Short mmCIF file of N, CA and C in Angstrom, two decimals:
data_model
loop_
_atom_site.label_atom_id
_atom_site.label_comp_id
_atom_site.label_asym_id
_atom_site.label_seq_id
_atom_site.Cartn_x
_atom_site.Cartn_y
_atom_site.Cartn_z
N UNK N 1 -37.21 38.07 -5.02
CA UNK N 1 -36.14 37.10 -4.89
C UNK N 1 -35.13 37.64 -3.87
N UNK N 2 -34.75 36.79 -2.97
CA UNK N 2 -33.81 37.17 -1.93
C UNK N 2 -32.39 36.87 -2.42
N UNK N 3 -31.62 37.89 -2.72
CA UNK N 3 -30.27 37.68 -3.23
C UNK N 3 -29.28 37.34 -2.14
N UNK N 4 -29.64 37.57 -0.89
CA UNK N 4 -28.73 37.27 0.20
C UNK N 4 -28.60 35.77 0.44
N UNK N 5 -29.51 34.98 -0.09
CA UNK N 5 -29.42 33.54 0.13
C UNK N 5 -28.40 32.88 -0.78
N UNK N 6 -27.81 33.62 -1.71
CA UNK N 6 -26.85 33.06 -2.65
C UNK N 6 -25.41 33.36 -2.30
N UNK N 7 -25.16 33.69 -1.05
CA UNK N 7 -23.80 34.03 -0.67
C UNK N 7 -22.92 32.79 -0.68
N UNK N 8 -21.70 32.98 -1.15
CA UNK N 8 -20.72 31.90 -1.15
C UNK N 8 -20.15 31.74 0.25
N UNK N 9 -20.11 30.52 0.71
CA UNK N 9 -19.60 30.25 2.06
C UNK N 9 -18.15 29.81 1.93
N UNK N 10 -17.26 30.54 2.56
CA UNK N 10 -15.84 30.20 2.56
C UNK N 10 -15.48 29.57 3.89
N UNK N 11 -14.66 28.55 3.83
CA UNK N 11 -14.19 27.92 5.05
C UNK N 11 -13.11 28.78 5.69
N UNK N 12 -13.06 28.75 7.00
CA UNK N 12 -11.96 29.40 7.70
C UNK N 12 -11.39 28.42 8.71
N UNK N 13 -10.41 28.87 9.45
CA UNK N 13 -9.70 27.97 10.36
C UNK N 13 -10.63 27.36 11.41
N UNK N 14 -11.66 28.07 11.80
CA UNK N 14 -12.57 27.58 12.84
C UNK N 14 -13.58 26.56 12.29
N UNK N 15 -13.95 26.68 11.03
CA UNK N 15 -15.00 25.81 10.49
C UNK N 15 -14.46 24.61 9.73
N UNK N 16 -13.15 24.48 9.62
CA UNK N 16 -12.55 23.37 8.87
C UNK N 16 -12.57 22.10 9.72
N UNK N 17 -12.92 20.98 9.10
CA UNK N 17 -12.86 19.68 9.78
C UNK N 17 -11.71 18.90 9.17
N UNK N 18 -10.67 18.72 9.94
CA UNK N 18 -9.49 18.00 9.47
C UNK N 18 -9.55 16.57 9.99
N UNK N 19 -9.23 15.63 9.12
CA UNK N 19 -9.22 14.22 9.49
C UNK N 19 -7.81 13.68 9.34
N UNK N 20 -7.59 12.50 9.89
CA UNK N 20 -6.32 11.79 9.74
C UNK N 20 -6.55 10.60 8.83
N UNK N 21 -5.76 10.47 7.77
CA UNK N 21 -5.90 9.36 6.84
C UNK N 21 -4.55 8.69 6.65
N UNK N 22 -4.60 7.39 6.39
CA UNK N 22 -3.40 6.60 6.10
C UNK N 22 -3.45 6.19 4.64
N UNK N 23 -2.32 6.36 3.94
CA UNK N 23 -2.19 5.94 2.56
C UNK N 23 -1.06 4.91 2.50
N UNK N 24 -1.35 3.76 1.91
CA UNK N 24 -0.35 2.72 1.75
C UNK N 24 0.31 2.89 0.39
N UNK N 25 1.63 3.09 0.36
CA UNK N 25 2.35 3.38 -0.88
C UNK N 25 2.90 2.13 -1.54
N UNK N 26 2.50 0.95 -1.10
CA UNK N 26 3.02 -0.28 -1.67
C UNK N 26 2.61 -0.41 -3.13
N UNK N 27 3.60 -0.57 -4.01
CA UNK N 27 3.41 -0.74 -5.46
C UNK N 27 2.64 0.40 -6.11
N UNK N 28 2.73 1.60 -5.57
CA UNK N 28 2.11 2.77 -6.19
C UNK N 28 3.16 3.50 -7.01
N UNK N 29 2.74 4.07 -8.14
CA UNK N 29 3.65 4.86 -8.96
C UNK N 29 3.86 6.20 -8.27
N UNK N 30 5.11 6.64 -8.21
CA UNK N 30 5.49 7.79 -7.39
C UNK N 30 4.72 9.07 -7.74
N UNK N 31 4.68 9.44 -8.99
CA UNK N 31 4.04 10.69 -9.38
C UNK N 31 2.54 10.69 -9.18
N UNK N 32 1.89 9.59 -9.51
CA UNK N 32 0.44 9.49 -9.34
C UNK N 32 0.07 9.49 -7.86
N UNK N 33 0.85 8.81 -7.05
CA UNK N 33 0.63 8.83 -5.61
C UNK N 33 0.82 10.24 -5.08
N UNK N 34 1.88 10.92 -5.55
CA UNK N 34 2.17 12.27 -5.08
C UNK N 34 1.06 13.26 -5.41
N UNK N 35 0.49 13.16 -6.61
CA UNK N 35 -0.55 14.11 -6.98
C UNK N 35 -1.83 13.89 -6.16
N UNK N 36 -2.15 12.63 -5.88
CA UNK N 36 -3.35 12.36 -5.08
C UNK N 36 -3.15 12.77 -3.63
N UNK N 37 -1.95 12.56 -3.10
CA UNK N 37 -1.67 12.97 -1.72
C UNK N 37 -1.67 14.50 -1.62
N UNK N 38 -1.16 15.17 -2.65
CA UNK N 38 -1.17 16.64 -2.64
C UNK N 38 -2.60 17.17 -2.65
N UNK N 39 -3.49 16.51 -3.38
CA UNK N 39 -4.90 16.93 -3.37
C UNK N 39 -5.54 16.68 -2.00
N UNK N 40 -5.15 15.57 -1.36
CA UNK N 40 -5.67 15.31 -0.01
C UNK N 40 -5.18 16.36 0.98
N UNK N 41 -3.89 16.70 0.89
CA UNK N 41 -3.33 17.72 1.78
C UNK N 41 -3.97 19.08 1.55
N UNK N 42 -4.27 19.38 0.32
CA UNK N 42 -4.85 20.67 -0.04
C UNK N 42 -6.33 20.75 0.34
N UNK N 43 -7.02 19.60 0.34
CA UNK N 43 -8.44 19.58 0.68
C UNK N 43 -9.34 19.66 -0.53
N UNK N 44 -8.81 19.34 -1.71
CA UNK N 44 -9.59 19.49 -2.93
C UNK N 44 -10.68 18.43 -3.08
N UNK N 45 -10.63 17.35 -2.29
CA UNK N 45 -11.67 16.34 -2.35
C UNK N 45 -12.86 16.69 -1.45
N UNK N 46 -12.79 17.78 -0.73
CA UNK N 46 -13.86 18.17 0.19
C UNK N 46 -14.79 19.17 -0.48
N UNK N 47 -16.07 19.14 -0.13
CA UNK N 47 -17.02 20.07 -0.75
C UNK N 47 -16.83 21.52 -0.32
N UNK N 48 -16.21 21.76 0.84
CA UNK N 48 -16.02 23.13 1.32
C UNK N 48 -14.59 23.62 1.07
N UNK N 49 -13.98 23.21 -0.05
CA UNK N 49 -12.61 23.61 -0.38
C UNK N 49 -12.54 25.12 -0.55
N UNK N 50 -11.57 25.72 0.09
CA UNK N 50 -11.29 27.15 -0.04
C UNK N 50 -9.81 27.29 -0.35
N UNK N 51 -9.44 27.98 -1.44
CA UNK N 51 -8.05 27.97 -1.91
C UNK N 51 -7.04 28.56 -0.94
N UNK N 52 -7.44 29.53 -0.11
CA UNK N 52 -6.46 30.22 0.73
C UNK N 52 -6.43 29.71 2.16
N UNK N 53 -7.12 28.58 2.45
CA UNK N 53 -7.20 28.05 3.81
C UNK N 53 -6.68 26.62 3.82
N UNK N 54 -6.02 26.25 4.90
CA UNK N 54 -5.57 24.87 5.09
C UNK N 54 -6.78 24.04 5.51
N UNK N 55 -7.50 23.50 4.54
CA UNK N 55 -8.70 22.71 4.84
C UNK N 55 -8.51 21.24 4.47
N UNK N 56 -7.26 20.82 4.25
CA UNK N 56 -6.98 19.43 3.89
C UNK N 56 -6.82 18.55 5.11
N UNK N 57 -6.58 17.28 4.83
CA UNK N 57 -6.43 16.29 5.89
C UNK N 57 -4.96 16.14 6.27
N UNK N 58 -4.73 15.52 7.43
CA UNK N 58 -3.40 15.10 7.83
C UNK N 58 -3.17 13.72 7.22
N UNK N 59 -2.12 13.57 6.42
CA UNK N 59 -1.90 12.34 5.67
C UNK N 59 -0.68 11.62 6.22
N UNK N 60 -0.85 10.32 6.48
CA UNK N 60 0.24 9.45 6.92
C UNK N 60 0.50 8.48 5.78
N UNK N 61 1.72 8.47 5.26
CA UNK N 61 2.09 7.54 4.19
C UNK N 61 2.95 6.45 4.82
N UNK N 62 2.52 5.20 4.65
CA UNK N 62 3.29 4.07 5.15
C UNK N 62 3.85 3.29 3.97
N UNK N 63 4.87 2.49 4.23
CA UNK N 63 5.56 1.69 3.20
C UNK N 63 6.11 2.57 2.08
N UNK N 64 6.74 3.66 2.43
CA UNK N 64 7.29 4.58 1.43
C UNK N 64 8.45 3.96 0.67
N UNK N 65 9.08 2.94 1.23
CA UNK N 65 10.20 2.30 0.53
C UNK N 65 9.73 1.38 -0.59
N UNK N 66 8.45 1.08 -0.67
CA UNK N 66 7.94 0.17 -1.68
C UNK N 66 7.30 0.89 -2.86
N UNK N 67 7.55 2.19 -2.98
CA UNK N 67 7.01 2.96 -4.10
C UNK N 67 7.80 2.60 -5.36
N UNK N 68 7.17 2.74 -6.52
CA UNK N 68 7.87 2.36 -7.75
C UNK N 68 7.78 3.48 -8.77
N UNK N 69 8.66 3.40 -9.76
CA UNK N 69 8.66 4.32 -10.90
C UNK N 69 8.67 3.47 -12.16
N UNK N 70 7.99 3.95 -13.18
CA UNK N 70 7.92 3.20 -14.43
C UNK N 70 9.12 3.52 -15.30
N UNK N 71 9.44 2.61 -16.18
CA UNK N 71 10.55 2.83 -17.11
C UNK N 71 11.88 2.89 -16.39
N UNK N 72 12.77 3.71 -16.91
CA UNK N 72 14.11 3.85 -16.31
C UNK N 72 14.25 5.18 -15.59
N UNK N 73 13.15 5.64 -14.98
CA UNK N 73 13.17 6.94 -14.31
C UNK N 73 14.03 6.95 -13.06
N UNK N 74 14.28 5.78 -12.44
CA UNK N 74 15.12 5.74 -11.26
C UNK N 74 16.52 6.28 -11.55
N UNK N 75 17.02 6.05 -12.77
CA UNK N 75 18.38 6.49 -13.11
C UNK N 75 18.42 7.65 -14.09
N UNK N 76 17.40 7.85 -14.89
CA UNK N 76 17.45 8.89 -15.93
C UNK N 76 16.85 10.22 -15.51
N UNK N 77 15.92 10.23 -14.56
CA UNK N 77 15.35 11.48 -14.09
C UNK N 77 16.37 12.19 -13.22
N UNK N 78 16.46 13.51 -13.36
CA UNK N 78 17.46 14.28 -12.63
C UNK N 78 16.77 15.42 -11.89
N UNK N 79 17.03 15.53 -10.60
CA UNK N 79 16.57 16.66 -9.80
C UNK N 79 17.73 17.62 -9.64
N UNK N 80 17.51 18.89 -9.97
CA UNK N 80 18.56 19.91 -9.91
C UNK N 80 18.37 20.80 -8.68
N UNK N 81 19.47 21.21 -8.10
CA UNK N 81 19.45 22.20 -7.04
C UNK N 81 20.67 23.10 -7.24
N UNK N 82 20.62 24.25 -6.62
CA UNK N 82 21.69 25.23 -6.80
C UNK N 82 22.09 25.78 -5.44
N UNK N 83 23.39 25.78 -5.16
CA UNK N 83 23.88 26.22 -3.85
C UNK N 83 23.92 27.73 -3.71
N UNK N 84 23.97 28.45 -4.82
CA UNK N 84 24.08 29.90 -4.77
C UNK N 84 25.47 30.39 -5.11
N UNK N 85 26.43 29.49 -5.23
CA UNK N 85 27.79 29.85 -5.59
C UNK N 85 28.04 29.52 -7.05
N UNK N 86 29.05 30.16 -7.67
CA UNK N 86 29.38 29.83 -9.06
C UNK N 86 29.77 28.36 -9.20
N UNK N 87 29.20 27.70 -10.17
CA UNK N 87 29.45 26.28 -10.36
C UNK N 87 28.79 25.41 -9.33
N UNK N 88 27.79 25.92 -8.65
CA UNK N 88 27.17 25.20 -7.55
C UNK N 88 25.91 24.44 -7.92
N UNK N 89 25.73 24.15 -9.20
CA UNK N 89 24.55 23.39 -9.58
C UNK N 89 24.78 21.91 -9.27
N UNK N 90 23.88 21.33 -8.52
CA UNK N 90 24.00 19.93 -8.12
C UNK N 90 22.86 19.16 -8.76
N UNK N 91 23.14 17.91 -9.11
CA UNK N 91 22.09 17.07 -9.65
C UNK N 91 22.11 15.73 -8.92
N UNK N 92 20.91 15.16 -8.77
CA UNK N 92 20.77 13.88 -8.09
C UNK N 92 19.62 13.12 -8.73
N UNK N 93 19.78 11.83 -8.85
CA UNK N 93 18.73 10.98 -9.41
C UNK N 93 17.88 10.44 -8.26
N UNK N 94 16.67 9.97 -8.55
CA UNK N 94 15.84 9.40 -7.48
C UNK N 94 16.49 8.19 -6.80
N UNK N 95 17.26 7.40 -7.55
CA UNK N 95 17.93 6.24 -6.94
C UNK N 95 19.00 6.70 -5.94
N UNK N 96 19.74 7.76 -6.28
CA UNK N 96 20.75 8.29 -5.37
C UNK N 96 20.09 8.91 -4.14
N UNK N 97 18.98 9.61 -4.35
CA UNK N 97 18.27 10.23 -3.23
C UNK N 97 17.70 9.19 -2.29
N UNK N 98 17.19 8.09 -2.86
CA UNK N 98 16.62 7.04 -2.04
C UNK N 98 17.68 6.27 -1.26
N UNK N 99 18.91 6.25 -1.77
CA UNK N 99 19.99 5.53 -1.10
C UNK N 99 20.50 6.27 0.14
N UNK N 100 20.21 7.55 0.28
CA UNK N 100 20.65 8.33 1.43
C UNK N 100 19.87 7.92 2.68
N UNK N 101 20.35 8.30 3.88
CA UNK N 101 19.56 8.06 5.10
C UNK N 101 18.24 8.83 5.03
N UNK N 102 17.16 8.17 5.38
CA UNK N 102 15.80 8.73 5.26
C UNK N 102 15.50 9.13 3.81
N UNK N 103 16.08 8.45 2.86
CA UNK N 103 15.93 8.81 1.45
C UNK N 103 14.53 8.60 0.93
N UNK N 104 13.83 7.57 1.42
CA UNK N 104 12.47 7.33 0.96
C UNK N 104 11.56 8.49 1.36
N UNK N 105 11.73 8.96 2.59
CA UNK N 105 10.93 10.10 3.05
C UNK N 105 11.27 11.36 2.28
N UNK N 106 12.57 11.58 2.03
CA UNK N 106 13.00 12.78 1.31
C UNK N 106 12.47 12.78 -0.12
N UNK N 107 12.47 11.61 -0.77
CA UNK N 107 12.00 11.52 -2.15
C UNK N 107 10.51 11.83 -2.23
N UNK N 108 9.71 11.25 -1.35
CA UNK N 108 8.27 11.52 -1.38
C UNK N 108 7.97 12.97 -1.02
N UNK N 109 8.68 13.51 -0.03
CA UNK N 109 8.46 14.92 0.32
C UNK N 109 8.82 15.85 -0.83
N UNK N 110 9.90 15.54 -1.55
CA UNK N 110 10.32 16.38 -2.67
C UNK N 110 9.28 16.37 -3.77
N UNK N 111 8.74 15.20 -4.06
CA UNK N 111 7.74 15.08 -5.12
C UNK N 111 6.46 15.81 -4.73
N UNK N 112 6.00 15.61 -3.50
CA UNK N 112 4.74 16.21 -3.06
C UNK N 112 4.89 17.72 -2.89
N UNK N 113 6.05 18.17 -2.44
CA UNK N 113 6.28 19.61 -2.27
C UNK N 113 6.18 20.34 -3.60
N UNK N 114 6.63 19.70 -4.67
CA UNK N 114 6.54 20.32 -5.99
C UNK N 114 5.12 20.46 -6.50
N UNK N 115 4.17 19.72 -5.91
CA UNK N 115 2.78 19.76 -6.34
C UNK N 115 1.91 20.65 -5.45
N UNK N 116 2.50 21.27 -4.46
CA UNK N 116 1.77 22.16 -3.56
C UNK N 116 2.07 23.61 -3.92
N UNK N 117 1.27 24.57 -3.44
CA UNK N 117 1.54 25.98 -3.73
C UNK N 117 2.91 26.41 -3.20
N UNK N 118 3.53 27.32 -3.92
CA UNK N 118 4.87 27.80 -3.54
C UNK N 118 4.75 29.06 -2.69
N UNK N 119 4.17 28.93 -1.52
CA UNK N 119 4.01 30.06 -0.62
C UNK N 119 3.92 29.55 0.81
N UNK N 120 3.52 30.39 1.76
CA UNK N 120 3.44 29.98 3.16
C UNK N 120 2.41 28.88 3.36
N UNK N 121 1.35 28.94 2.58
CA UNK N 121 0.32 27.90 2.70
C UNK N 121 0.86 26.54 2.29
N UNK N 122 1.69 26.49 1.25
CA UNK N 122 2.28 25.23 0.82
C UNK N 122 3.20 24.65 1.88
N UNK N 123 3.95 25.51 2.56
CA UNK N 123 4.82 25.04 3.64
C UNK N 123 4.01 24.52 4.82
N UNK N 124 2.89 25.18 5.10
CA UNK N 124 2.02 24.74 6.18
C UNK N 124 1.36 23.41 5.83
N UNK N 125 0.96 23.23 4.57
CA UNK N 125 0.35 21.97 4.14
C UNK N 125 1.35 20.82 4.19
N UNK N 126 2.60 21.10 3.86
CA UNK N 126 3.63 20.06 3.89
C UNK N 126 3.88 19.58 5.32
N UNK N 127 3.59 20.42 6.30
CA UNK N 127 3.71 20.02 7.69
C UNK N 127 2.65 19.02 8.12
N UNK N 128 1.59 18.86 7.31
CA UNK N 128 0.54 17.89 7.62
C UNK N 128 0.83 16.52 7.01
N UNK N 129 2.03 16.33 6.46
CA UNK N 129 2.40 15.08 5.82
C UNK N 129 3.38 14.32 6.72
N UNK N 130 3.12 13.04 6.93
CA UNK N 130 3.97 12.19 7.75
C UNK N 130 4.31 10.96 6.93
N UNK N 131 5.60 10.70 6.72
CA UNK N 131 6.05 9.61 5.85
C UNK N 131 6.85 8.62 6.68
N UNK N 132 6.52 7.31 6.53
CA UNK N 132 7.21 6.24 7.24
C UNK N 132 7.57 5.14 6.26
N UNK N 133 8.77 4.57 6.43
CA UNK N 133 9.22 3.55 5.49
C UNK N 133 8.54 2.21 5.75
N UNK N 134 8.29 1.86 6.96
CA UNK N 134 7.65 0.59 7.26
C UNK N 134 6.14 0.73 7.38
N UNK N 135 5.51 -0.30 7.90
CA UNK N 135 4.05 -0.26 8.05
C UNK N 135 3.64 0.26 9.43
N UNK N 136 4.61 0.61 10.27
CA UNK N 136 4.32 1.13 11.61
C UNK N 136 4.38 2.66 11.59
N UNK N 137 3.48 3.27 12.36
CA UNK N 137 3.52 4.73 12.54
C UNK N 137 3.14 5.04 13.98
N UNK N 138 3.37 6.27 14.40
CA UNK N 138 3.16 6.63 15.81
C UNK N 138 1.92 7.50 16.02
N UNK N 139 0.93 7.39 15.15
CA UNK N 139 -0.24 8.25 15.23
C UNK N 139 -1.52 7.46 15.52
N UNK N 140 -1.42 6.38 16.30
CA UNK N 140 -2.61 5.60 16.62
C UNK N 140 -3.59 6.40 17.48
N UNK N 141 -3.09 7.35 18.25
CA UNK N 141 -3.94 8.13 19.13
C UNK N 141 -4.92 9.00 18.35
N UNK N 142 -4.58 9.36 17.12
CA UNK N 142 -5.48 10.17 16.31
C UNK N 142 -6.53 9.33 15.60
N UNK N 143 -6.47 8.03 15.73
CA UNK N 143 -7.36 7.05 15.09
C UNK N 143 -7.56 7.35 13.61
N UNK N 144 -6.48 7.25 12.82
CA UNK N 144 -6.60 7.54 11.39
C UNK N 144 -7.33 6.42 10.67
N UNK N 145 -7.96 6.77 9.54
CA UNK N 145 -8.64 5.75 8.75
C UNK N 145 -7.84 5.47 7.50
N UNK N 146 -7.79 4.20 7.13
CA UNK N 146 -7.05 3.76 5.95
C UNK N 146 -7.91 3.99 4.71
N UNK N 147 -7.38 4.69 3.72
CA UNK N 147 -8.14 4.91 2.50
C UNK N 147 -7.40 4.26 1.34
N UNK N 148 -8.15 3.86 0.33
CA UNK N 148 -7.59 3.28 -0.88
C UNK N 148 -7.31 4.41 -1.85
N UNK N 149 -6.06 4.67 -2.14
CA UNK N 149 -5.67 5.80 -2.99
C UNK N 149 -6.08 5.58 -4.44
N UNK N 150 -6.32 4.31 -4.83
CA UNK N 150 -6.70 4.02 -6.21
C UNK N 150 -8.13 4.42 -6.52
N UNK N 151 -8.95 4.62 -5.50
CA UNK N 151 -10.35 5.02 -5.71
C UNK N 151 -10.44 6.51 -6.03
N UNK N 152 -9.52 7.30 -5.51
CA UNK N 152 -9.53 8.75 -5.73
C UNK N 152 -9.14 9.09 -7.16
N UNK N 153 -9.69 10.19 -7.67
CA UNK N 153 -9.34 10.60 -9.03
C UNK N 153 -8.36 11.73 -9.02
#
C-alpha cells in the first residue's frame, strides 16, 4: 500500500480560485445573512477550504438598506464599545447605527466582522466585502455572478 497517496492537500495563495459573487440583501434577516456571507468570505463552501488561507470569494452585497430584523431588535439590541477612558463605555442600537451616514454599510460590516476570525486573516477577509445601499455597484468589470443566499446552508 502506498501511503504517500493519502497526503492532505492544503490550498495556498497560488492555488486558490477566488470568484466574485453578488448577494441581494432585500428582505433578508440580518444575522442569517451575515453568517452566510461570513462563510462565503471564509471559503467554507468550497471543497479545498483551508483554515489559515484566504480562500473565500469576494462578496458584493447590494440593497443593504432593505435588510430586516425580527421582533424588536432594532431598538432593544445594544452594541457596546469602549473608548479606553474611565466612563467611556458607549452603547448604540442598530436603529441608531443605521441612521448615521453610511449606517447600512456600517451595520452589515459590524455584524459580519463579529463572525470572522479575530486575527490578521479576519481583517484580510473583511477587505473582500463590498456593501452598497442601492442595487448599483461598481464591480461590473469583474463580472460577478448573482447567487441566491437562501439556497446556502
